[in-house]
XYZ file of N, CA, C and O in Angstrom:
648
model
N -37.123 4.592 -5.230
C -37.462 4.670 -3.816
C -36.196 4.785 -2.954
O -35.944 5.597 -2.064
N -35.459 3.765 -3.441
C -34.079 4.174 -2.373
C -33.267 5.549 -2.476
O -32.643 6.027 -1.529
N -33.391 6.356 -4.262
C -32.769 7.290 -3.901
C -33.250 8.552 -3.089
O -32.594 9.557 -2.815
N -34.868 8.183 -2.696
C -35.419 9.066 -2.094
C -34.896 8.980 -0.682
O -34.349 9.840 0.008
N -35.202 7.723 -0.429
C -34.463 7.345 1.013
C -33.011 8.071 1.390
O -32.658 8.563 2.462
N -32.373 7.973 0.265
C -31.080 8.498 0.538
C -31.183 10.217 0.673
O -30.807 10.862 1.651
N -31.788 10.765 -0.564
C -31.823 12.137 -0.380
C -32.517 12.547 1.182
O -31.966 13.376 1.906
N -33.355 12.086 1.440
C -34.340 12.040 3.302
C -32.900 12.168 3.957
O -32.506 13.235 4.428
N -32.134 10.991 3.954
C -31.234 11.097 5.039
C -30.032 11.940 5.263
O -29.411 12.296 6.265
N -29.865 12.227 3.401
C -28.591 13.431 3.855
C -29.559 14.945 4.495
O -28.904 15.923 4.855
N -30.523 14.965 4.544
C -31.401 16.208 4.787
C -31.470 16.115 6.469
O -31.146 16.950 7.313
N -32.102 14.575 6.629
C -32.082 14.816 8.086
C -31.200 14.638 9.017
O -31.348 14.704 10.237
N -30.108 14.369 8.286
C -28.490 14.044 9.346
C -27.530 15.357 8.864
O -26.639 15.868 9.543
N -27.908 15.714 7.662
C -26.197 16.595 6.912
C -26.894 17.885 7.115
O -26.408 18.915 7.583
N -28.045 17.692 6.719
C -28.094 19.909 7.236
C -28.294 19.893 8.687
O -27.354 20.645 8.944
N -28.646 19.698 9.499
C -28.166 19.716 11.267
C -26.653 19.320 11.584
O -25.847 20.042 12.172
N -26.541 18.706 11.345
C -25.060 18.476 11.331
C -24.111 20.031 10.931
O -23.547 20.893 11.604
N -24.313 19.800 9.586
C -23.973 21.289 8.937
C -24.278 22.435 9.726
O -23.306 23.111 10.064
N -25.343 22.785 10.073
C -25.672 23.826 11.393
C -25.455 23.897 12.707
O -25.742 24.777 13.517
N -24.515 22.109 12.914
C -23.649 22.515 14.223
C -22.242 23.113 14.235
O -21.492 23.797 14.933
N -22.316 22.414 12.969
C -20.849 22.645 12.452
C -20.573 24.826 12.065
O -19.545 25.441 12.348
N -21.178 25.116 11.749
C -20.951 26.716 11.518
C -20.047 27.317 12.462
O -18.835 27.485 12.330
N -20.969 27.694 13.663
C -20.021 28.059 14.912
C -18.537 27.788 15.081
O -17.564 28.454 15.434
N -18.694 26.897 14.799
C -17.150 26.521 15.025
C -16.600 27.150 13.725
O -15.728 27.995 13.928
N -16.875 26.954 12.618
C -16.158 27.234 10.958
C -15.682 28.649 11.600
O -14.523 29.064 11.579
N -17.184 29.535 12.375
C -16.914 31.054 12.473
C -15.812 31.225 13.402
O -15.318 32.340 13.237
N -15.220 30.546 14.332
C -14.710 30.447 15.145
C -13.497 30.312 14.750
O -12.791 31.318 14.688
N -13.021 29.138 14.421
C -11.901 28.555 13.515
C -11.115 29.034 12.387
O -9.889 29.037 12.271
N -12.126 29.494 11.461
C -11.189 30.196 10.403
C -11.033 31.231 10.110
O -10.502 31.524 9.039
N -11.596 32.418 11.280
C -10.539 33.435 11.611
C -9.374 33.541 11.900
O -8.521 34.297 11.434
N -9.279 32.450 13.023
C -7.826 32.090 13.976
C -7.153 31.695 13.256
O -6.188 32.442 13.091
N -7.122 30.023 12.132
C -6.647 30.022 11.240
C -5.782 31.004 10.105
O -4.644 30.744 9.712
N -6.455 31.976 9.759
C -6.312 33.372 8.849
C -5.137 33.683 9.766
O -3.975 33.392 9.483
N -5.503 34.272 10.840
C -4.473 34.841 11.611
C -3.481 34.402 12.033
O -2.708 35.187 12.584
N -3.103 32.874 11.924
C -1.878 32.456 12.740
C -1.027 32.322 11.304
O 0.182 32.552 11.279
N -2.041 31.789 9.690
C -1.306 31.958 8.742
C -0.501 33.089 8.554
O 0.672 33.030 8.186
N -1.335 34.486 8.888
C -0.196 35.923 8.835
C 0.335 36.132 9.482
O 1.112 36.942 8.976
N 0.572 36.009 10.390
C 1.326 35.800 11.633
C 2.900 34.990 11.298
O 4.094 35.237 11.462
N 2.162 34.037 10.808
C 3.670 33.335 10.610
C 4.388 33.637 9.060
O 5.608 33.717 8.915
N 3.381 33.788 7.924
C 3.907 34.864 6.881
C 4.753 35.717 7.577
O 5.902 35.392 7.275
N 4.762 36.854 8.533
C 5.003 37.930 8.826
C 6.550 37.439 9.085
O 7.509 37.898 8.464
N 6.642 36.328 10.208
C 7.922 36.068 10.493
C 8.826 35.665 9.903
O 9.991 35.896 10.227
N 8.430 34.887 8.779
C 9.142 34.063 7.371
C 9.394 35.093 6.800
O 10.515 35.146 6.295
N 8.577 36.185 6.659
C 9.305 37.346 6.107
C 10.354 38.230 6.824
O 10.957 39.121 6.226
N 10.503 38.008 7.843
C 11.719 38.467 8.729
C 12.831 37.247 8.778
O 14.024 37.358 9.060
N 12.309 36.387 8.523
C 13.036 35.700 8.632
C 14.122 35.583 7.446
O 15.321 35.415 7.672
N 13.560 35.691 6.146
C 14.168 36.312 4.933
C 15.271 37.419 4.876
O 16.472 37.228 4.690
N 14.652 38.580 5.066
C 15.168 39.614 5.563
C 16.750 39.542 6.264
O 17.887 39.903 5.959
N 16.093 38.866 7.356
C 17.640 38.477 8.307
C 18.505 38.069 7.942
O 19.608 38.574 8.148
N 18.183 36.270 6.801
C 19.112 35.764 6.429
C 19.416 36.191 5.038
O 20.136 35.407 4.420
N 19.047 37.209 4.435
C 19.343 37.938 3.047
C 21.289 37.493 2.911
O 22.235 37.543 3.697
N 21.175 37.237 2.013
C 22.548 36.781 1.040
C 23.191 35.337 1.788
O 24.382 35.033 1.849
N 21.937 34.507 2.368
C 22.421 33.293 2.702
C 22.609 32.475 1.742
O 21.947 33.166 0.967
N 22.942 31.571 1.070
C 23.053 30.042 0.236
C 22.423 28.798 1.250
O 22.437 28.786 2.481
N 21.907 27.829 0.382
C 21.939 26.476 0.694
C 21.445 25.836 0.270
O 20.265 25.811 -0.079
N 22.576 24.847 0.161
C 22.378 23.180 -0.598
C 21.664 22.431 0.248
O 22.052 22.159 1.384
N 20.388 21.982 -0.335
C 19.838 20.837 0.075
C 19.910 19.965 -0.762
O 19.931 19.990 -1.993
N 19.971 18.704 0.422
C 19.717 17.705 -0.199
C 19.085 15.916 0.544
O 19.047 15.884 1.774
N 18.843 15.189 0.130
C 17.622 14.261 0.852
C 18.428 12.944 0.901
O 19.495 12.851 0.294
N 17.952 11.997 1.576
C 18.558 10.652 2.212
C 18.469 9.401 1.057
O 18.263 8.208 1.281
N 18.700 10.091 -0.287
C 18.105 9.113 -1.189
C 19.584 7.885 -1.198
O 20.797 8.100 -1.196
N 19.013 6.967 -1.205
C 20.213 6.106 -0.631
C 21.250 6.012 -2.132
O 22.430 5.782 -1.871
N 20.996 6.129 -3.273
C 22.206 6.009 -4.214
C 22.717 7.624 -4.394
O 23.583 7.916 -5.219
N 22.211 8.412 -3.709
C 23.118 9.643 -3.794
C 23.821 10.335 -2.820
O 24.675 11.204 -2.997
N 23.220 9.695 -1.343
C 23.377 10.066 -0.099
C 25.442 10.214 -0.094
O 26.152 11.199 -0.294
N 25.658 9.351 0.095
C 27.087 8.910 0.325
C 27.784 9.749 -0.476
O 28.521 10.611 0.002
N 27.623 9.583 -1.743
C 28.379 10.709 -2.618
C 28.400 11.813 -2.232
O 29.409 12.148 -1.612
N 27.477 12.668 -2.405
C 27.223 13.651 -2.072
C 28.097 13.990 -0.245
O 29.049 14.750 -0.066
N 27.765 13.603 0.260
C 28.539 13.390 1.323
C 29.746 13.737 1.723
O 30.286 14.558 2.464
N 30.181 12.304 0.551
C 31.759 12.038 0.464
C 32.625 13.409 -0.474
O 33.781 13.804 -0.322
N 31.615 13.872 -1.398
C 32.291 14.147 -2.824
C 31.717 15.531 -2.647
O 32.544 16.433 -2.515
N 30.541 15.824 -2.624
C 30.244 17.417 -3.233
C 30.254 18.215 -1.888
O 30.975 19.213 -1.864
N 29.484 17.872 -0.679
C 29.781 18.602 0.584
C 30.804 19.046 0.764
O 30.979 20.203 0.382
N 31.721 18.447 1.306
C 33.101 19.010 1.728
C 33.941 20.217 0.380
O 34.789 21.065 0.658
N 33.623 20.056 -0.416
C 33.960 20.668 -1.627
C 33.332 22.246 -2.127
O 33.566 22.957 -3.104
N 32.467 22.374 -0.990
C 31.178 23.775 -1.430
C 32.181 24.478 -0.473
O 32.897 24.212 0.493
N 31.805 25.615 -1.344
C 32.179 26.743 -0.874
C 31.740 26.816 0.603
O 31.030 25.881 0.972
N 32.108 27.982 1.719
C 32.537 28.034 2.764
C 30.869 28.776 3.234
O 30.272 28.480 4.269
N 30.329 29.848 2.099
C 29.334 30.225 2.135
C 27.998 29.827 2.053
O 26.960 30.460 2.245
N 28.182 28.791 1.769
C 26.953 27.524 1.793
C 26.590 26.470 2.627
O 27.164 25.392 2.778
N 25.107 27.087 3.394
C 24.814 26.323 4.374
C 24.236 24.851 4.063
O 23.663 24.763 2.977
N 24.294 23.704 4.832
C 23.329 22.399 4.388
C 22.313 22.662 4.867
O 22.132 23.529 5.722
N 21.411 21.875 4.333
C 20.217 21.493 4.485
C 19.868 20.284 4.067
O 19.661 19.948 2.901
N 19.776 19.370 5.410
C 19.285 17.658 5.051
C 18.224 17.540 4.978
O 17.647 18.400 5.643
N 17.515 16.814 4.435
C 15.826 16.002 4.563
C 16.505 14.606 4.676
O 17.102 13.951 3.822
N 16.233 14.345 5.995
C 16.174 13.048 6.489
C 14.870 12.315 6.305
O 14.360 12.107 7.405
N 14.299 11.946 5.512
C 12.697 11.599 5.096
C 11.957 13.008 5.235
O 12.419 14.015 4.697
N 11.228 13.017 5.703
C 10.719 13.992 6.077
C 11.023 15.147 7.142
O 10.373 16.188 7.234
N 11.770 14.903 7.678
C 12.828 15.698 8.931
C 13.625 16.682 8.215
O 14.225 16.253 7.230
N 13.789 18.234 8.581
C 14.605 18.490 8.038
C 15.635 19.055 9.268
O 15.330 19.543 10.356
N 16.896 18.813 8.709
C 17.785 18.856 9.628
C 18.733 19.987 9.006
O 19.418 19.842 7.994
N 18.621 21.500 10.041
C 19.611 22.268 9.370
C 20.071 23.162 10.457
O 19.318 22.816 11.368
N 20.784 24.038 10.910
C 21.412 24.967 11.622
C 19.895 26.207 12.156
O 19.601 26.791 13.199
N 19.392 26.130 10.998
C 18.137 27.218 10.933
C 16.770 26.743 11.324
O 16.497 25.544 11.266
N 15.771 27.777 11.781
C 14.754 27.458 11.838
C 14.274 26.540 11.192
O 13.991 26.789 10.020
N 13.995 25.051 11.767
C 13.393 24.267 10.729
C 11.624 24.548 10.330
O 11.207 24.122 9.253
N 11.060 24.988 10.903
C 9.682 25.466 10.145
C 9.893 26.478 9.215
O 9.127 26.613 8.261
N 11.189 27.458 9.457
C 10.902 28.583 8.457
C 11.408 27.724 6.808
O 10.912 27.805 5.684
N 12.799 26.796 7.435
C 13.458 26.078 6.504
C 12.522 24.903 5.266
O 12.691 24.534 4.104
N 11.597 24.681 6.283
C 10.701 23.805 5.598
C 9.458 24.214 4.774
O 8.896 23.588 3.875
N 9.078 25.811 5.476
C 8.353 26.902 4.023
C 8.851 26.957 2.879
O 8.331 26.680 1.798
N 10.334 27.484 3.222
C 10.855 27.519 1.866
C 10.925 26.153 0.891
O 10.609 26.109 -0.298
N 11.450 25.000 1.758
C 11.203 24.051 1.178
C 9.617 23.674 0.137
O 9.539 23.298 -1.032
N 8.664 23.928 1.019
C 7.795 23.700 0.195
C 7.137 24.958 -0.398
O 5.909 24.979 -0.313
N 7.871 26.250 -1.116
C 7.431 26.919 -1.612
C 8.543 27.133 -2.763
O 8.903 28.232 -3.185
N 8.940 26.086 -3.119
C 10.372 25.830 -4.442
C 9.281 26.102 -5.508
O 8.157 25.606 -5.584
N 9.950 27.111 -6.404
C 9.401 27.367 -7.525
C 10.220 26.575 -8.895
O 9.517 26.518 -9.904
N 11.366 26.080 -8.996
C 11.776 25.649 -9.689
C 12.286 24.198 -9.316
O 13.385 23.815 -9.716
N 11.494 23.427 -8.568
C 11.709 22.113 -7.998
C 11.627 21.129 -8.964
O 10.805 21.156 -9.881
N 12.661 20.034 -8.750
C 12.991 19.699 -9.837
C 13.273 18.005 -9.344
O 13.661 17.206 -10.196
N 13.039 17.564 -7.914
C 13.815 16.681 -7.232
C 15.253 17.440 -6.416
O 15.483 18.640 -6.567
N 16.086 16.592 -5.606
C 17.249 16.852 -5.410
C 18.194 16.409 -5.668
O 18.253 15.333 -6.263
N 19.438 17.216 -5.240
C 19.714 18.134 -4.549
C 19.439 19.463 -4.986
O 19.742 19.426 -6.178
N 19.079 20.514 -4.746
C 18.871 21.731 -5.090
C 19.090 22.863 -3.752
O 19.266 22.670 -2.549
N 18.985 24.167 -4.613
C 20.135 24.813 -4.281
C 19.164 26.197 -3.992
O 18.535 26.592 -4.973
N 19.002 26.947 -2.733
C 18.406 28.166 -2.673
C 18.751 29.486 -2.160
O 19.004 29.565 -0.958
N 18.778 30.050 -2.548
C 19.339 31.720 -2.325
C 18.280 32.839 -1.985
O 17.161 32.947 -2.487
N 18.994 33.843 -0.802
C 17.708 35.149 -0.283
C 18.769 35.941 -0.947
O 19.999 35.919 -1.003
N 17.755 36.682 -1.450
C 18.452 38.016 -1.902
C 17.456 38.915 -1.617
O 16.323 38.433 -1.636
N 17.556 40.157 -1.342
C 16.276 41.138 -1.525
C 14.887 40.401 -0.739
O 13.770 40.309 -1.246
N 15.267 39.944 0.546
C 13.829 39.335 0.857
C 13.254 38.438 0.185
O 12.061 38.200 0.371
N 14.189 37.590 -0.970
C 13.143 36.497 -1.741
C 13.651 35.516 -1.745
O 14.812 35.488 -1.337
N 13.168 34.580 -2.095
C 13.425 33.005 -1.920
C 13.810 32.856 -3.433
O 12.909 33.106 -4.234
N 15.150 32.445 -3.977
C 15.435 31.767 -5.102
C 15.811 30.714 -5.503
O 16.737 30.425 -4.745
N 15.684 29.849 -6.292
C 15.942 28.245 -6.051
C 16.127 27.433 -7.405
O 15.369 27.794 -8.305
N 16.690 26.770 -7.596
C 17.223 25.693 -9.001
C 17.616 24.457 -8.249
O 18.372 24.269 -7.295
N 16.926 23.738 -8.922
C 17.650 22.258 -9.227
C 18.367 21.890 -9.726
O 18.383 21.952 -10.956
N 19.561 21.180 -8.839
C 20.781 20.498 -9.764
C 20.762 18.854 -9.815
O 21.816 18.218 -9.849
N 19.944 18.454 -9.817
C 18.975 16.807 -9.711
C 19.939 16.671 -11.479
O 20.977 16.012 -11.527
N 19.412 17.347 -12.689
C 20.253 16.799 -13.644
C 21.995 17.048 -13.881
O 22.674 16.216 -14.482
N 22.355 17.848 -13.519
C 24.205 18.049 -13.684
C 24.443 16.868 -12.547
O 25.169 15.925 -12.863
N 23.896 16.900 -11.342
C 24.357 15.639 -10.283
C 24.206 14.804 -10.818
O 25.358 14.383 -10.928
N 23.577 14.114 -11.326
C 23.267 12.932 -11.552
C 24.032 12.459 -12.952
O 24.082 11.260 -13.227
N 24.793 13.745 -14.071
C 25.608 13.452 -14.982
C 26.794 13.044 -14.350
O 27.543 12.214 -14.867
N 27.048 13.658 -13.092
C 28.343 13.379 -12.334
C 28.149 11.947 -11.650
O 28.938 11.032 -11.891
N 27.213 11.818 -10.906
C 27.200 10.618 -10.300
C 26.664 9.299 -11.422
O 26.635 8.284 -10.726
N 26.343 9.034 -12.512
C 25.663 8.391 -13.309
C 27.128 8.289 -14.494
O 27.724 7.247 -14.765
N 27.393 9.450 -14.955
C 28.133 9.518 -16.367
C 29.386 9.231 -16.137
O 30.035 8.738 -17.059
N 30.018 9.476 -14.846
C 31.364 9.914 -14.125
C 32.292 11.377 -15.050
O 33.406 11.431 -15.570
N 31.262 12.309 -14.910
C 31.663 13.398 -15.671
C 32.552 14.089 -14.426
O 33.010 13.376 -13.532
N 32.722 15.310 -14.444
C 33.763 15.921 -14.074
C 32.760 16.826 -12.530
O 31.883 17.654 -12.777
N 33.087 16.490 -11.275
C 32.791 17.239 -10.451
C 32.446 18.430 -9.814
O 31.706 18.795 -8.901
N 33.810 19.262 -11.187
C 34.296 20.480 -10.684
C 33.458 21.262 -11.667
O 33.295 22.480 -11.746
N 32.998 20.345 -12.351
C 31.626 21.637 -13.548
C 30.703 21.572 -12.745
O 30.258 22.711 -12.891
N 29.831 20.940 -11.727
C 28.905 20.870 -11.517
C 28.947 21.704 -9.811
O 27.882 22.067 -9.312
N 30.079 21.889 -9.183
C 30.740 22.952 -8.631
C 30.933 24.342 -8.754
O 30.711 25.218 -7.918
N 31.506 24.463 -10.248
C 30.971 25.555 -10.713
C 29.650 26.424 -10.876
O 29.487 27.638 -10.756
N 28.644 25.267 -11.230
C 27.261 25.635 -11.481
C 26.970 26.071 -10.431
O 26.497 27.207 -10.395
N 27.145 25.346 -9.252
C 26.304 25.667 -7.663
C 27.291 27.008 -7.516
O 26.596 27.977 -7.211
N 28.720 27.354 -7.644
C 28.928 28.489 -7.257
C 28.550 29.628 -8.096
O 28.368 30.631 -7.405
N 28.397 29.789 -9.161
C 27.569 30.443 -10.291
C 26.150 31.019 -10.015
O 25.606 32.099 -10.244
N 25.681 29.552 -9.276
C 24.313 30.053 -9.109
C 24.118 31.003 -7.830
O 23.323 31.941 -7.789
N 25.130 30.532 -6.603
C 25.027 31.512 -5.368
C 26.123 32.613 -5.670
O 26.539 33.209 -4.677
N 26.677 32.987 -6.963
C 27.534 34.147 -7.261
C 28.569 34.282 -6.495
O 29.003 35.301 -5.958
N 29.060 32.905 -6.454
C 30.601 32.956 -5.400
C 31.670 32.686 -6.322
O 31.508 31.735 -7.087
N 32.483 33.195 -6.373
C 33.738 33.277 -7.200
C 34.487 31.897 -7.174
O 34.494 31.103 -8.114
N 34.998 31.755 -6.195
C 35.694 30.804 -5.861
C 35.783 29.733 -5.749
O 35.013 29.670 -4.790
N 36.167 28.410 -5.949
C 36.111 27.371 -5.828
C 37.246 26.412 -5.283
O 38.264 26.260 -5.958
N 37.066 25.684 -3.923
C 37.568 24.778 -3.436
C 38.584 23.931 -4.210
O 38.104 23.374 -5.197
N 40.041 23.687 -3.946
C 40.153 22.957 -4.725
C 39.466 21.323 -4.354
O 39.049 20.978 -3.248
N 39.487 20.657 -5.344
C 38.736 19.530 -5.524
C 39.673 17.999 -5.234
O 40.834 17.688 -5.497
N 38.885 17.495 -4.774
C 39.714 16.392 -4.167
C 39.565 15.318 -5.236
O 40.118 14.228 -5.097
């Protein structure tokens, strides 16, 4: 008896309900659709523009913050932009909505710090969460894991190291 009761009431509250609700769905997730391509469109210019940019991100995690900071920032190449995540904030020179697509469209995310490159209109990206953390954990050698990040954005050169 009660589950009849129950089936009665999703009938006489959830399908009216449901049939107020349409109009709006029809309404809504057109506009929706459209502001998504819309802003696709610009992220893709936005690509475009910054084609052969670099940048290191990396997040406020408190046993890596400082290092990183102190030790691998100042040490990157000249061609490599930052990118902070202050919790959830991202703090960078660039569009932070376009900055924060890319952020959450990492195909090879791994934790941070990690490292992303436009080339050809595309978003490319690696994690260096394990070589950092041999450096900051193992006390291995800085300047390999320097290498890697310039390797990966195809920059020759390397800072000397402090």
């Amino acid at each position: 008896m009660r589950k009849l009761r129950d089936i009665l009431l999703i009938f006489l509250i959830g399908i009216p309900l449901f049939i107020l609700v349409i109009p709006l769905m029809i309404i809504f997730i057109p506009i929706g659709h459209f502001n998504r391509k819309k802003f696709e469109k610009k992220y893709a210019e936005f690509l475009n523009e910054n084609n052969g940019k670099n940048f290191f991100c990396y997040n406020n995690r408190k046993n890596s913050k400082q290092y990183l900071e102190e030790d691998i920032v100042p040490n990157l190449n000249d061609g490599i932009e930052i990118v902070y995540l202050n919790g959830k904030k991202v703090e960078s020179e660039y569009n932070v909505e376009f900055i924060s697509e890319a952020l959450y469209k990492l195909k090879n995310y791994s934790r941070f710090p990690h490292l992303m490159k436009i080339r050809n209109g595309k978003l490319i990206d690696k994690s260096i969460n394990n070589p950092f953390y041999n450096v900051l954990n193992l006390n291995k050698d800085k300047t390999e894991l320097l290498t890697k990040i310039n390797r990966f954005f195809e920059l020759n050169e390397i800072k000397n190291v402090a």
